[in-house]
PDB file of C-alpha atoms in Angstrom:
ATOM      1  CA  MET U 138       0.000   0.000   0.000  1.00 50.00           C
ATOM      2  CA  ASP U 139       1.230   3.510  -0.703  1.00 66.00           C
ATOM      3  CA  ILE U 140       0.285   4.787   2.762  1.00 71.00           C
ATOM      4  CA  LEU U 141       2.507   2.184   4.437  1.00 70.00           C
ATOM      5  CA  ARG U 142       5.430   3.089   2.186  1.00 73.00           C
ATOM      6  CA  LEU U 143       4.864   6.789   2.926  1.00 72.00           C
ATOM      7  CA  LEU U 144       4.925   6.072   6.675  1.00 73.00           C
ATOM      8  CA  ASP U 145       8.258   4.280   6.239  1.00 75.00           C
ATOM      9  CA  GLN U 146       9.670   7.235   4.299  1.00 74.00           C
ATOM     10  CA  LEU U 147       8.410   9.660   6.968  1.00 74.00           C
ATOM     11  CA  HIS U 148      10.097   7.536   9.621  1.00 73.00           C
ATOM     12  CA  GLU U 149      13.394   7.614   7.694  1.00 74.00           C
ATOM     13  CA  LEU U 150      13.256  11.387   7.241  1.00 69.00           C
ATOM     14  CA  ALA U 151      12.328  12.156  10.842  1.00 69.00           C
ATOM     15  CA  VAL U 152      14.325   9.569  12.777  1.00 66.00           C
ATOM     16  CA  ASP U 153      17.165   8.247  10.672  1.00 64.00           C
ATOM     17  CA  SER U 154      18.590  11.528   9.381  1.00 61.00           C
ATOM     18  CA  PRO U 155      19.194  14.098  12.169  1.00 60.00           C
ATOM     19  CA  LYS U 156      20.734  17.422  11.139  1.00 64.00           C
ATOM     20  CA  SER U 157      24.013  18.626  12.590  1.00 61.00           C
ATOM     21  CA  LEU U 158      26.258  21.637  12.329  1.00 61.00           C
ATOM     22  CA  GLY U 159      29.588  20.843  13.898  1.00 61.00           C
ATOM     23  CA  PRO U 160      29.041  19.731  17.506  1.00 62.00           C
ATOM     24  CA  ILE U 161      25.412  20.954  17.499  1.00 64.00           C
ATOM     25  CA  VAL U 162      22.753  18.392  16.537  1.00 56.00           C
ATOM     26  CA  TRP U 163      19.130  19.380  16.059  1.00 62.00           C
ATOM     27  CA  GLY U 164      16.054  17.607  14.787  1.00 64.00           C
ATOM     28  CA  LEU U 165      12.873  16.011  15.964  1.00 65.00           C
ATOM     29  CA  ASN U 166      12.359  13.861  19.045  1.00 67.00           C
ATOM     30  CA  LYS U 167      12.979  10.384  17.574  1.00 73.00           C
ATOM     31  CA  ASP U 168      11.005   8.541  20.233  1.00 76.00           C
ATOM     32  CA  GLU U 169       7.970  10.816  19.888  1.00 73.00           C
ATOM     33  CA  ILE U 170       7.986  10.587  16.066  1.00 74.00           C
ATOM     34  CA  SER U 171       8.368   6.785  16.183  1.00 77.00           C
ATOM     35  CA  MET U 172       5.486   6.530  18.655  1.00 80.00           C
ATOM     36  CA  GLN U 173       3.212   8.733  16.523  1.00 76.00           C
ATOM     37  CA  ILE U 174       4.001   6.744  13.355  1.00 76.00           C
ATOM     38  CA  ALA U 175       3.293   3.493  15.219  1.00 78.00           C
ATOM     39  CA  LYS U 176      -0.055   4.941  16.365  1.00 78.00           C
ATOM     40  CA  VAL U 177      -0.945   5.908  12.784  1.00 76.00           C
ATOM     41  CA  ARG U 178      -0.094   2.410  11.565  1.00 74.00           C
ATOM     42  CA  ALA U 179      -2.110   0.795  14.339  1.00 75.00           C
ATOM     43  CA  SER U 180      -5.119   3.025  13.661  1.00 71.00           C
ATOM     44  CA  LEU U 181      -5.239   2.275   9.932  1.00 75.00           C
ATOM     45  CA  PRO U 182      -8.622   0.764   9.160  1.00 75.00           C
ATOM     46  CA  SER U 183      -8.666  -2.976   8.764  1.00 76.00           C
ATOM     47  CA  GLU U 184     -10.151  -2.403   5.303  1.00 76.00           C
ATOM     48  CA  VAL U 185      -6.851  -0.847   4.166  1.00 74.00           C
ATOM     49  CA  LYS U 186      -4.967  -3.880   5.447  1.00 73.00           C
ATOM     50  CA  ALA U 187      -7.567  -6.193   3.885  1.00 80.00           C
ATOM     51  CA  ALA U 188      -7.323  -4.288   0.600  1.00 79.00           C
ATOM     52  CA  ALA U 189      -3.556  -4.773   0.599  1.00 77.00           C
ATOM     53  CA  ALA U 190      -4.089  -8.495   1.157  1.00 82.00           C
ATOM     54  CA  THR U 191      -6.708  -8.525  -1.628  1.00 86.00           C
ATOM     55  CA  VAL U 192      -4.275  -6.858  -4.020  1.00 84.00           C
ATOM     56  CA  ARG U 193      -1.563  -9.392  -3.162  1.00 87.00           C
ATOM     57  CA  GLU U 194      -4.047 -12.257  -3.628  1.00 90.00           C
ATOM     58  CA  SER U 195      -5.247 -10.783  -6.941  1.00 90.00           C
ATOM     59  CA  ASP U 196      -1.654 -10.533  -8.148  1.00 90.00           C
ATOM     60  CA  ARG U 197      -1.055 -14.143  -7.121  1.00 92.00           C
ATOM     61  CA  ILE U 198      -4.246 -15.292  -8.901  1.00 92.00           C
ATOM     62  CA  VAL U 199      -3.334 -13.382 -12.063  1.00 90.00           C
ATOM     63  CA  GLU U 200       0.156 -14.875 -12.064  1.00 92.00           C
ATOM     64  CA  SER U 201      -1.258 -18.351 -11.465  1.00 92.00           C
ATOM     65  CA  ALA U 202      -3.794 -17.830 -14.261  1.00 88.00           C
ATOM     66  CA  LYS U 203      -1.007 -16.733 -16.618  1.00 91.00           C
ATOM     67  CA  VAL U 204       1.021 -19.834 -15.791  1.00 91.00           C
ATOM     68  CA  ASP U 205      -2.052 -22.061 -16.216  1.00 89.00           C
ATOM     69  CA  ALA U 206      -2.984 -20.316 -19.460  1.00 87.00           C
ATOM     70  CA  ASN U 207       0.508 -20.710 -20.885  1.00 91.00           C
ATOM     71  CA  SER U 208       0.613 -24.346 -19.842  1.00 91.00           C
ATOM     72  CA  THR U 209      -2.824 -25.039 -21.319  1.00 89.00           C
ATOM     73  CA  LEU U 210      -1.983 -23.187 -24.515  1.00 88.00           C
ATOM     74  CA  ASP U 211       1.311 -25.062 -24.862  1.00 90.00           C
ATOM     75  CA  GLY U 212      -0.510 -28.359 -24.332  1.00 90.00           C
ATOM     76  CA  ALA U 213      -3.154 -27.424 -26.900  1.00 87.00           C
ATOM     77  CA  LYS U 214      -0.470 -26.425 -29.415  1.00 90.00           C
ATOM     78  CA  LYS U 215       1.406 -29.684 -28.892  1.00 91.00           C
ATOM     79  CA  ASP U 216      -1.803 -31.716 -29.215  1.00 90.00           C
ATOM     80  CA  GLY U 217      -2.766 -29.804 -32.352  1.00 87.00           C
ATOM     81  CA  GLU U 218       0.680 -30.260 -33.884  1.00 91.00           C
ATOM     82  CA  ARG U 219       0.634 -33.950 -33.018  1.00 91.00           C
ATOM     83  CA  LEU U 220      -2.799 -34.414 -34.596  1.00 90.00           C
ATOM     84  CA  ILE U 221      -1.759 -32.534 -37.726  1.00 90.00           C
ATOM     85  CA  GLU U 222       1.430 -34.605 -37.993  1.00 91.00           C
ATOM     86  CA  GLU U 223      -0.563 -37.820 -37.553  1.00 90.00           C
ATOM     87  CA  ALA U 224      -2.957 -36.688 -40.274  1.00 90.00           C
ATOM     88  CA  ARG U 225      -0.056 -35.828 -42.579  1.00 90.00           C
ATOM     89  CA  LEU U 226       1.595 -39.203 -41.977  1.00 93.00           C
ATOM     90  CA  GLU U 227      -1.709 -40.969 -42.556  1.00 92.00           C
ATOM     91  CA  ALA U 228      -2.167 -39.035 -45.789  1.00 90.00           C
ATOM     92  CA  VAL U 229       1.358 -39.975 -46.919  1.00 92.00           C
ATOM     93  CA  ARG U 230       0.729 -43.609 -46.035  1.00 93.00           C
ATOM     94  CA  ILE U 231      -2.561 -43.611 -47.927  1.00 91.00           C
ATOM     95  CA  LEU U 232      -0.931 -41.933 -50.940  1.00 90.00           C
ATOM     96  CA  GLU U 233       1.889 -44.481 -50.956  1.00 92.00           C
ATOM     97  CA  GLN U 234      -0.658 -47.234 -50.703  1.00 91.00           C
ATOM     98  CA  ALA U 235      -2.560 -45.691 -53.610  1.00 86.00           C
ATOM     99  CA  LYS U 236       0.610 -45.483 -55.713  1.00 85.00           C
ATOM    100  CA  LEU U 237       1.390 -49.137 -55.024  1.00 83.00           C
ATOM    101  CA  GLN U 238      -2.129 -50.117 -55.967  1.00 79.00           C
ATOM    102  CA  GLN U 239      -1.890 -48.008 -59.090  1.00 76.00           C
ATOM    103  CA  GLN U 240       1.397 -49.642 -60.163  1.00 76.00           C
ATOM    104  CA  GLN U 241      -0.088 -53.095 -59.657  1.00 74.00           C
ATOM    105  CA  MET U 242      -3.047 -52.270 -61.882  1.00 68.00           C
ATOM    106  CA  VAL U 243      -1.149 -50.660 -64.766  1.00 65.00           C
ATOM    107  CA  GLY U 244      -1.324 -53.870 -66.864  1.00 63.00           C
ATOM    108  CA  GLU U 245      -4.479 -53.203 -68.849  1.00 64.00           C
ATOM    109  CA  SER U 246      -6.078 -49.985 -69.970  1.00 67.00           C
ATOM    110  CA  GLU U 247      -9.400 -50.730 -68.244  1.00 72.00           C
ATOM    111  CA  ILE U 248      -7.557 -51.562 -65.062  1.00 69.00           C
ATOM    112  CA  LEU U 249      -5.460 -48.417 -65.485  1.00 68.00           C
ATOM    113  CA  LYS U 250      -8.573 -46.226 -65.624  1.00 79.00           C
ATOM    114  CA  LEU U 251      -9.978 -47.946 -62.571  1.00 77.00           C
ATOM    115  CA  SER U 252      -6.671 -47.533 -60.782  1.00 78.00           C
ATOM    116  CA  LYS U 253      -6.534 -43.819 -61.476  1.00 84.00           C
ATOM    117  CA  ALA U 254     -10.085 -43.383 -60.237  1.00 87.00           C
ATOM    118  CA  GLN U 255      -9.367 -45.314 -57.055  1.00 89.00           C
ATOM    119  CA  SER U 256      -6.141 -43.414 -56.513  1.00 91.00           C
ATOM    120  CA  GLU U 257      -7.984 -40.132 -56.867  1.00 92.00           C
ATOM    121  CA  GLU U 258     -10.689 -41.321 -54.483  1.00 92.00           C
ATOM    122  CA  ILE U 259      -8.081 -42.403 -51.934  1.00 90.00           C
ATOM    123  CA  ARG U 260      -6.279 -39.083 -52.324  1.00 91.00           C
ATOM    124  CA  ASN U 261      -9.556 -37.197 -51.853  1.00 93.00           C
ATOM    125  CA  SER U 262     -10.399 -39.375 -48.869  1.00 91.00           C
ATOM    126  CA  ALA U 263      -6.981 -38.684 -47.359  1.00 88.00           C
ATOM    127  CA  ASP U 264      -7.437 -34.966 -47.917  1.00 91.00           C
ATOM    128  CA  ARG U 265     -10.890 -35.095 -46.283  1.00 92.00           C
ATOM    129  CA  ASP U 266      -9.511 -37.098 -43.350  1.00 90.00           C
ATOM    130  CA  ALA U 267      -6.596 -34.698 -42.920  1.00 88.00           C
ATOM    131  CA  LEU U 268      -8.948 -31.718 -43.086  1.00 91.00           C
ATOM    132  CA  ALA U 269     -11.297 -33.315 -40.555  1.00 91.00           C
ATOM    133  CA  MET U 270      -8.391 -34.027 -38.184  1.00 90.00           C
ATOM    134  CA  ARG U 271      -7.120 -30.474 -38.550  1.00 90.00           C
ATOM    135  CA  ARG U 272     -10.572 -29.052 -37.856  1.00 92.00           C
ATOM    136  CA  GLY U 273     -10.826 -31.292 -34.810  1.00 88.00           C
ATOM    137  CA  ALA U 274      -7.474 -30.006 -33.556  1.00 86.00           C
ATOM    138  CA  GLU U 275      -8.524 -26.405 -34.151  1.00 90.00           C
ATOM    139  CA  LYS U 276     -11.843 -26.993 -32.350  1.00 92.00           C
ATOM    140  CA  TYR U 277      -9.963 -28.494 -29.408  1.00 90.00           C
ATOM    141  CA  ALA U 278      -7.643 -25.465 -29.280  1.00 87.00           C
ATOM    142  CA  LEU U 279     -10.670 -23.131 -29.461  1.00 90.00           C
ATOM    143  CA  ASP U 280     -12.382 -25.017 -26.611  1.00 91.00           C
ATOM    144  CA  VAL U 281      -9.256 -24.733 -24.458  1.00 88.00           C
ATOM    145  CA  LEU U 282      -8.950 -21.013 -25.209  1.00 89.00           C
ATOM    146  CA  THR U 283     -12.652 -20.515 -24.383  1.00 92.00           C
ATOM    147  CA  GLN U 284     -12.152 -22.196 -21.004  1.00 92.00           C
ATOM    148  CA  LEU U 285      -9.097 -20.049 -20.435  1.00 88.00           C
ATOM    149  CA  GLU U 286     -11.132 -16.952 -21.289  1.00 91.00           C
ATOM    150  CA  GLY U 287     -13.603 -17.895 -18.541  1.00 90.00           C
ATOM    151  CA  VAL U 288     -10.816 -18.248 -15.963  1.00 89.00           C
ATOM    152  CA  VAL U 289      -9.304 -14.908 -16.973  1.00 90.00           C
ATOM    153  CA  GLY U 290     -12.778 -13.311 -16.764  1.00 91.00           C
ATOM    154  CA  LYS U 291     -13.149 -14.521 -13.179  1.00 92.00           C
ATOM    155  CA  VAL U 292      -9.731 -13.118 -12.312  1.00 89.00           C
ATOM    156  CA  ALA U 293     -10.669  -9.763 -13.890  1.00 90.00           C
ATOM    157  CA  THR U 294     -13.900  -9.709 -11.849  1.00 93.00           C
ATOM    158  CA  THR U 295     -11.937 -10.350  -8.642  1.00 92.00           C
ATOM    159  CA  ILE U 296      -9.522  -7.548  -9.489  1.00 91.00           C
ATOM    160  CA  GLU U 297     -12.363  -5.110 -10.240  1.00 92.00           C
ATOM    161  CA  ARG U 298     -14.069  -5.990  -6.954  1.00 92.00           C
ATOM    162  CA  GLY U 299     -10.812  -5.359  -5.078  1.00 89.00           C
ATOM    163  CA  LYS U 300     -10.321  -2.025  -6.845  1.00 90.00           C
ATOM    164  CA  ARG U 301     -13.880  -0.941  -5.987  1.00 91.00           C
ATOM    165  CA  GLU U 302     -13.307  -1.766  -2.328  1.00 89.00           C
ATOM    166  CA  MET U 303     -10.082   0.207  -2.320  1.00 89.00           C
ATOM    167  CA  ASP U 304     -11.729   3.236  -3.974  1.00 88.00           C
ATOM    168  CA  ARG U 305     -14.614   3.361  -1.466  1.00 83.00           C
ATOM    169  CA  PRO U 306     -14.033   6.448   0.770  1.00 76.00           C
ATOM    170  CA  GLU U 307     -14.139   5.958   4.526  1.00 71.00           C
ATOM    171  CA  PRO U 308     -16.384   8.418   6.469  1.00 64.00           C
ATOM    172  CA  VAL U 309     -14.374  10.367   9.033  1.00 58.00           C
ATOM    173  CA  ALA U 310     -16.080  11.343  12.303  1.00 59.00           C
ATOM    174  CA  VAL U 311     -15.675  15.016  13.303  1.00 58.00           C
ATOM    175  CA  GLY U 312     -14.611  14.099  16.843  1.00 59.00           C
ATOM    176  CA  THR U 313     -11.866  11.823  15.513  1.00 58.00           C
ATOM    177  CA  VAL U 314     -10.377  14.631  13.400  1.00 54.00           C
ATOM    178  CA  ARG U 315     -10.282  16.972  16.410  1.00 57.00           C
ATOM    179  CA  GLU U 316      -8.654  14.290  18.598  1.00 60.00           C
ATOM    180  CA  LYS U 317      -5.962  13.649  15.998  1.00 58.00           C
ATOM    181  CA  ALA U 318      -5.320  17.396  15.662  1.00 57.00           C
ATOM    182  CA  ARG U 319      -4.762  17.665  19.432  1.00 59.00           C
ATOM    183  CA  ALA U 320      -2.350  14.714  19.426  1.00 56.00           C
TER     184      ALA U 320
END
């Protein structure tokens, strides 16, 4: 919290750096300043302390969500790449199989025509299968990213709620202001 850091800086200025001119040292009463700063810290509303804890927790959640998101995205990429590679290998295998079948059928012209048609059908089938596998991999990646979007949305909601609580002004009682002015 900024207020806690400011109190630390005030303490350093008032207590840790006395002024001196030769043998004469002047400054503030260190004990009195330290006591007043301790009183200010102790009288900070619990909401300020809770808000600081909320901010730390929000930062931790965001960092955890980033790590989870990166891990999930990496896993989805690897799965997608694996599926695409499997589809490519299957397509190559099917094409090689089609070529072998075509070479075996080259003997007669009628068989040659049939072979070409079957080869084309196998090639088209391989292309359709590869496309279907790729679409499946892309759908899987989209599903993972959609789930990740939901997690990030929840984190953003938590952060917004914490910010709203921190921005809410605290009412100050008139008597309390007068008492602090006297102290």
